[in-house]
mmCIF file of C-alpha atoms and ligand atoms in Angstrom:
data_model
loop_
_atom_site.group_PDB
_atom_site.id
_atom_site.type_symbol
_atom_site.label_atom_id
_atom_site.label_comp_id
_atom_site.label_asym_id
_atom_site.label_seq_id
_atom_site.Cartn_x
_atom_site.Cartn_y
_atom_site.Cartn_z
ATOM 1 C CA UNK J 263 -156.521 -58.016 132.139
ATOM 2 C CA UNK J 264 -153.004 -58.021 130.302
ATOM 3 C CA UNK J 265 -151.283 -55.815 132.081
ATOM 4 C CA UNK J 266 -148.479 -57.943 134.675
ATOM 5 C CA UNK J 267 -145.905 -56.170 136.963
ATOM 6 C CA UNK J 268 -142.696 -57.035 137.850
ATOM 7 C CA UNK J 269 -140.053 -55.659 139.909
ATOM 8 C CA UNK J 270 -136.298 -55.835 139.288
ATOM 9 C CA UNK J 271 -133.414 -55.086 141.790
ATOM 10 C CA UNK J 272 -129.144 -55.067 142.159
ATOM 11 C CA UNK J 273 -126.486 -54.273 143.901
ATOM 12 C CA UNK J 274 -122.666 -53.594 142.579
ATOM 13 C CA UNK J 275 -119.918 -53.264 144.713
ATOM 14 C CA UNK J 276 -118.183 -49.567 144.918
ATOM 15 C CA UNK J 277 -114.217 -49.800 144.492
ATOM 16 C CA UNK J 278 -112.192 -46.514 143.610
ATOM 17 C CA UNK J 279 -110.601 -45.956 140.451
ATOM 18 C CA UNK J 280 -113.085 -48.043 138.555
ATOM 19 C CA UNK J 281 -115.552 -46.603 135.916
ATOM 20 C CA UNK J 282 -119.345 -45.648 137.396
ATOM 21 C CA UNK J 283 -121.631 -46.381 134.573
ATOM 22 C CA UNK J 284 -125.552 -45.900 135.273
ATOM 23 C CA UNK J 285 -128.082 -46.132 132.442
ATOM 24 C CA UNK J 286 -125.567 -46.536 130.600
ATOM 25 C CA UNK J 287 -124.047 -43.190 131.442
ATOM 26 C CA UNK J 288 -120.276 -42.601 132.125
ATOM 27 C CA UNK J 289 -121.009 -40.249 135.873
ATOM 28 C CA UNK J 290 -117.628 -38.508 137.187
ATOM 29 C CA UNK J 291 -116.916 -40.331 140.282
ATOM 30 C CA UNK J 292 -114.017 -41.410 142.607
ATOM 31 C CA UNK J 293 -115.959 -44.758 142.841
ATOM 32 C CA UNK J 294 -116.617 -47.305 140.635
ATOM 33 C CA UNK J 295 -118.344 -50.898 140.100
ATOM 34 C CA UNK J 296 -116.478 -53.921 140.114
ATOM 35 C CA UNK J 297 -118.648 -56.315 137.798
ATOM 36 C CA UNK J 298 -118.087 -58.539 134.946
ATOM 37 C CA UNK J 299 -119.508 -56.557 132.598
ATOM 38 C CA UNK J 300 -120.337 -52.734 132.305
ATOM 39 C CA UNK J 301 -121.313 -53.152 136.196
ATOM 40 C CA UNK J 302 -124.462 -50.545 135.014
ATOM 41 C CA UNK J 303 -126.542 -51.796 138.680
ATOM 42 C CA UNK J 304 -129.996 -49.384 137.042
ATOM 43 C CA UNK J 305 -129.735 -51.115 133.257
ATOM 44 C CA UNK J 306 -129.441 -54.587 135.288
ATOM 45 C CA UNK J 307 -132.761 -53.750 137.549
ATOM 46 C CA UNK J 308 -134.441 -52.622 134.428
ATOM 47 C CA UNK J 309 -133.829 -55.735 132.711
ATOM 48 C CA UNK J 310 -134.462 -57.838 135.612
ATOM 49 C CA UNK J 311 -138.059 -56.190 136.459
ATOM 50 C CA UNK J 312 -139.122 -56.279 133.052
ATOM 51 C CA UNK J 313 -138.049 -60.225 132.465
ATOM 52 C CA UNK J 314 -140.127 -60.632 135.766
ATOM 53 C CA UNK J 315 -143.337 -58.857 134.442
ATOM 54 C CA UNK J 316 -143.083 -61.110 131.918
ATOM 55 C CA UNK J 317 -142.768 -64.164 133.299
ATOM 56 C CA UNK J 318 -139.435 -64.666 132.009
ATOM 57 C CA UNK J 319 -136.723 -65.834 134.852
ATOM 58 C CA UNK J 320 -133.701 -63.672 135.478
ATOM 59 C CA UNK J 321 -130.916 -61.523 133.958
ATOM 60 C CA UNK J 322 -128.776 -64.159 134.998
ATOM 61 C CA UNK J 323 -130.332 -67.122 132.794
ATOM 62 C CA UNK J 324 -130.054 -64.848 129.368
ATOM 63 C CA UNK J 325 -126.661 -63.477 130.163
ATOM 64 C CA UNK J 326 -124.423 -66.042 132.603
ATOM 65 C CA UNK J 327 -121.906 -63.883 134.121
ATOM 66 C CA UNK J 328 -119.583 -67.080 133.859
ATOM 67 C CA UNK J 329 -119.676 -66.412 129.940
ATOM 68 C CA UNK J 330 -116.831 -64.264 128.879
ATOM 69 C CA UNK J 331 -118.753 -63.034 125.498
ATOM 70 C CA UNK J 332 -120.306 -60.922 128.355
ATOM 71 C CA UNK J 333 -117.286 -59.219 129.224
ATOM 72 C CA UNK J 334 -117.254 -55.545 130.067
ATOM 73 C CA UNK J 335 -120.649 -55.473 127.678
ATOM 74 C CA UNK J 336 -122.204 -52.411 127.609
ATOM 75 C CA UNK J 337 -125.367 -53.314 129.340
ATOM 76 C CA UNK J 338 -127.625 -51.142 127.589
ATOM 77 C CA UNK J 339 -127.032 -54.144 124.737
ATOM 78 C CA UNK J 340 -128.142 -56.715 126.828
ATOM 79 C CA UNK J 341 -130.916 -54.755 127.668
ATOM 80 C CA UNK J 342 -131.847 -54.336 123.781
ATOM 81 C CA UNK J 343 -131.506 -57.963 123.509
ATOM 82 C CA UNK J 344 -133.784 -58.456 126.005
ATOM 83 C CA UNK J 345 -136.564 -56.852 124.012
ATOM 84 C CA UNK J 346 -136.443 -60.027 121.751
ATOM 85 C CA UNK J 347 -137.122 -62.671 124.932
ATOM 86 C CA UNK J 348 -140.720 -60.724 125.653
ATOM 87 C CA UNK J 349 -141.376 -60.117 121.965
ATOM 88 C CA UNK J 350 -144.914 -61.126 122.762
ATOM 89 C CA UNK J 351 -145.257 -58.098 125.605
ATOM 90 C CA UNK J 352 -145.085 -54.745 125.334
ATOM 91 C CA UNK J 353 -143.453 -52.204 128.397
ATOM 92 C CA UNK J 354 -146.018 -49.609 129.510
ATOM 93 C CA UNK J 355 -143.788 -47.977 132.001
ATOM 94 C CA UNK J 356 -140.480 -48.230 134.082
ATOM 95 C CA UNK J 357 -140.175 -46.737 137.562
ATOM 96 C CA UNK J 358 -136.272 -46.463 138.640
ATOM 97 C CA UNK J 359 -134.538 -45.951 141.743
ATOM 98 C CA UNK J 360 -131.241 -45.531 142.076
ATOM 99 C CA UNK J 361 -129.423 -45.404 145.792
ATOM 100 C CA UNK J 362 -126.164 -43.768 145.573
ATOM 101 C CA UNK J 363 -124.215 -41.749 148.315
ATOM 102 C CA UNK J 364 -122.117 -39.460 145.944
ATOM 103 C CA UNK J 365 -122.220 -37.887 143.950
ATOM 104 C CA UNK J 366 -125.147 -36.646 143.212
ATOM 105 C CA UNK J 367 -126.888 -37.777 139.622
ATOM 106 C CA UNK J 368 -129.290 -35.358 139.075
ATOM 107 C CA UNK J 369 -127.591 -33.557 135.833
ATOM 108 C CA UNK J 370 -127.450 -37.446 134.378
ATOM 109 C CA UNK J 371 -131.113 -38.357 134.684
ATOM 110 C CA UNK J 372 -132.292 -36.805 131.150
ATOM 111 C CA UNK J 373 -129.676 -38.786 129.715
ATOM 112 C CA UNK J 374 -130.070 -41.710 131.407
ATOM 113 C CA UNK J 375 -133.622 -41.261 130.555
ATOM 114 C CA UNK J 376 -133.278 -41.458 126.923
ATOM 115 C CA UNK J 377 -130.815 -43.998 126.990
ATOM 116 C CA UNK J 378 -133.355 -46.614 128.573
ATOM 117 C CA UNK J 379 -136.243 -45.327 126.517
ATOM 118 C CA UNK J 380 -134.289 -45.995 123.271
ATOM 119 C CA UNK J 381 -133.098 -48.980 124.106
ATOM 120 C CA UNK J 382 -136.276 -50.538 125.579
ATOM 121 C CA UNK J 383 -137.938 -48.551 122.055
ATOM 122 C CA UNK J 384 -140.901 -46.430 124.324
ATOM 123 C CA UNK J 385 -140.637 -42.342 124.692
ATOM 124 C CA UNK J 386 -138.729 -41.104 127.637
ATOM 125 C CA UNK J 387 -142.562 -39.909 129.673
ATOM 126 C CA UNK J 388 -142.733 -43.828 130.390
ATOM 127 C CA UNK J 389 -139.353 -43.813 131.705
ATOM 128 C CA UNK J 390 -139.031 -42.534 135.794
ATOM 129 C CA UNK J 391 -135.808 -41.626 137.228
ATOM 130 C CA UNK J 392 -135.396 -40.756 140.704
ATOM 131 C CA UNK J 393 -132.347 -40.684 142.907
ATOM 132 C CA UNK J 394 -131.884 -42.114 146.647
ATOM 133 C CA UNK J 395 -129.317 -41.805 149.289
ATOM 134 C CA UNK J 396 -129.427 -44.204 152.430
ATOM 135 C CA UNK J 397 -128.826 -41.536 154.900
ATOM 136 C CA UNK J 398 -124.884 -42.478 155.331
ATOM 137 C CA UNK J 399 -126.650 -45.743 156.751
ATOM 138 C CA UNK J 400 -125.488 -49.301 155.339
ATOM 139 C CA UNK J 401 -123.195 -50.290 152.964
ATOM 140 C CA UNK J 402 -124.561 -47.629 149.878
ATOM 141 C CA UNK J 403 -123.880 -44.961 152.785
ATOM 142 C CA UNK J 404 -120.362 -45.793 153.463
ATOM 143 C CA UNK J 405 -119.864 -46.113 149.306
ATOM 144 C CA UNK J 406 -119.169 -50.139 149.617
ATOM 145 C CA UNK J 407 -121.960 -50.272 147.148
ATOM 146 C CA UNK J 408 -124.930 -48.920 144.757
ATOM 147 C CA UNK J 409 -127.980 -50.306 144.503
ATOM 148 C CA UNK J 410 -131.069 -49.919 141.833
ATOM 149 C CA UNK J 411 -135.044 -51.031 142.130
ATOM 150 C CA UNK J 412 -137.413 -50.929 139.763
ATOM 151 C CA UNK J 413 -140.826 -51.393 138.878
ATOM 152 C CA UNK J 414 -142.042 -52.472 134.717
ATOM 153 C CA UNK J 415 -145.517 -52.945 134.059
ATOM 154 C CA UNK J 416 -146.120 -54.512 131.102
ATOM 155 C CA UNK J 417 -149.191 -54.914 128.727
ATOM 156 C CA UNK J 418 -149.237 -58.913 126.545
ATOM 157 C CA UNK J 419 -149.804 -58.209 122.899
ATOM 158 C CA UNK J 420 -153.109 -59.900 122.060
ATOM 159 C CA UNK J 421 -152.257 -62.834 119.182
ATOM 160 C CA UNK J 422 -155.816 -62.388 117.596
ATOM 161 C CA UNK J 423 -155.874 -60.434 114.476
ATOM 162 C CA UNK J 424 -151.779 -60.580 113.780
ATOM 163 C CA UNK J 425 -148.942 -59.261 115.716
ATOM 164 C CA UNK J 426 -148.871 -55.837 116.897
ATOM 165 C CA UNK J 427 -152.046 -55.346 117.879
ATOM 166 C CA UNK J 428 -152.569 -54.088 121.154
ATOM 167 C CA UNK J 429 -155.519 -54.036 123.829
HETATM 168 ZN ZN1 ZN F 206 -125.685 -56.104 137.987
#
């Protein structure tokens, strides 16, 4: 069996008059993240679940928030550069969930889509999208915050017979 799964998860504090960037996606919103870079809470989760599948520590190891080369980065970048850490692994499939009060993404998840799926380099039908609210419960239902889980299977790449082969 090479297939491993690993699950990735955020949160980014809400503040108003601050950009709302998800997947990489600029959404029209009151509300924004405060973060030290692109605050993107779903490209973080992505990342995060697929270092775990592989085995691979944390967002946090690769890119130190305490580095300023890391400023305001558009995340989808560090998610690209993640690609080269599990060059030995190949992603099979990314379930997302994003929990947001307002407003309500649903016209931004075929973009979003495609954003992830080219920058993790698989088509957009192994890429799920699906939006949450909390009910008005907690801190995502009084917009203090926005949180993002998700779920990567990968799938190692076998060594035997040169790189690139698969399974
Ligand atoms: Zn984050």
């Amino acid at each position: 069996m090479n297939q491993r799964v690993g699950i990735g998860y955020d949160v980014h504090k809400l503040e108003q008059g601050t950009n709302l960037i998800i997947g990489g996606v600029k959404i029209k919103s009151e509300y924004g993240c405060v973060s030290h870079s692109d605050g993107d809470v779903l490209t973080h989760a992505v990342i995060d679940a697929i270092l775990g599948a592989c085995c691979k520590k944390d967002i946090g190891y690769y890119f130190p928030p305490t580095d300023q080369k890391y400023k305001d980065i558009n995340s989808l970048i560090l998610l690209k550069n993640t690609l080269n850490i599990i060059s030995d692994f190949q992603i099979v499939n990314l379930d997302c969930t994003v929990i947001l009060q307002s407003p309500k993404l649903l016209e931004y998840r075929e973009k979003i889509q495609e954003n992830l799926a080219t920058s993790c380099n698989i088509s957009q039908e192994k890429i799920n999208i699906k939006f949450k609210t909390e009910e008005s419960l907690g801190f995502t239902g009084n917009m203090q915050g926005i949180k993002a889980i998700v779920v990567c299977l990968v799938e190692k790449l076998l060594e035997k017979n040169g790189a690139g082969n698969r399974t």
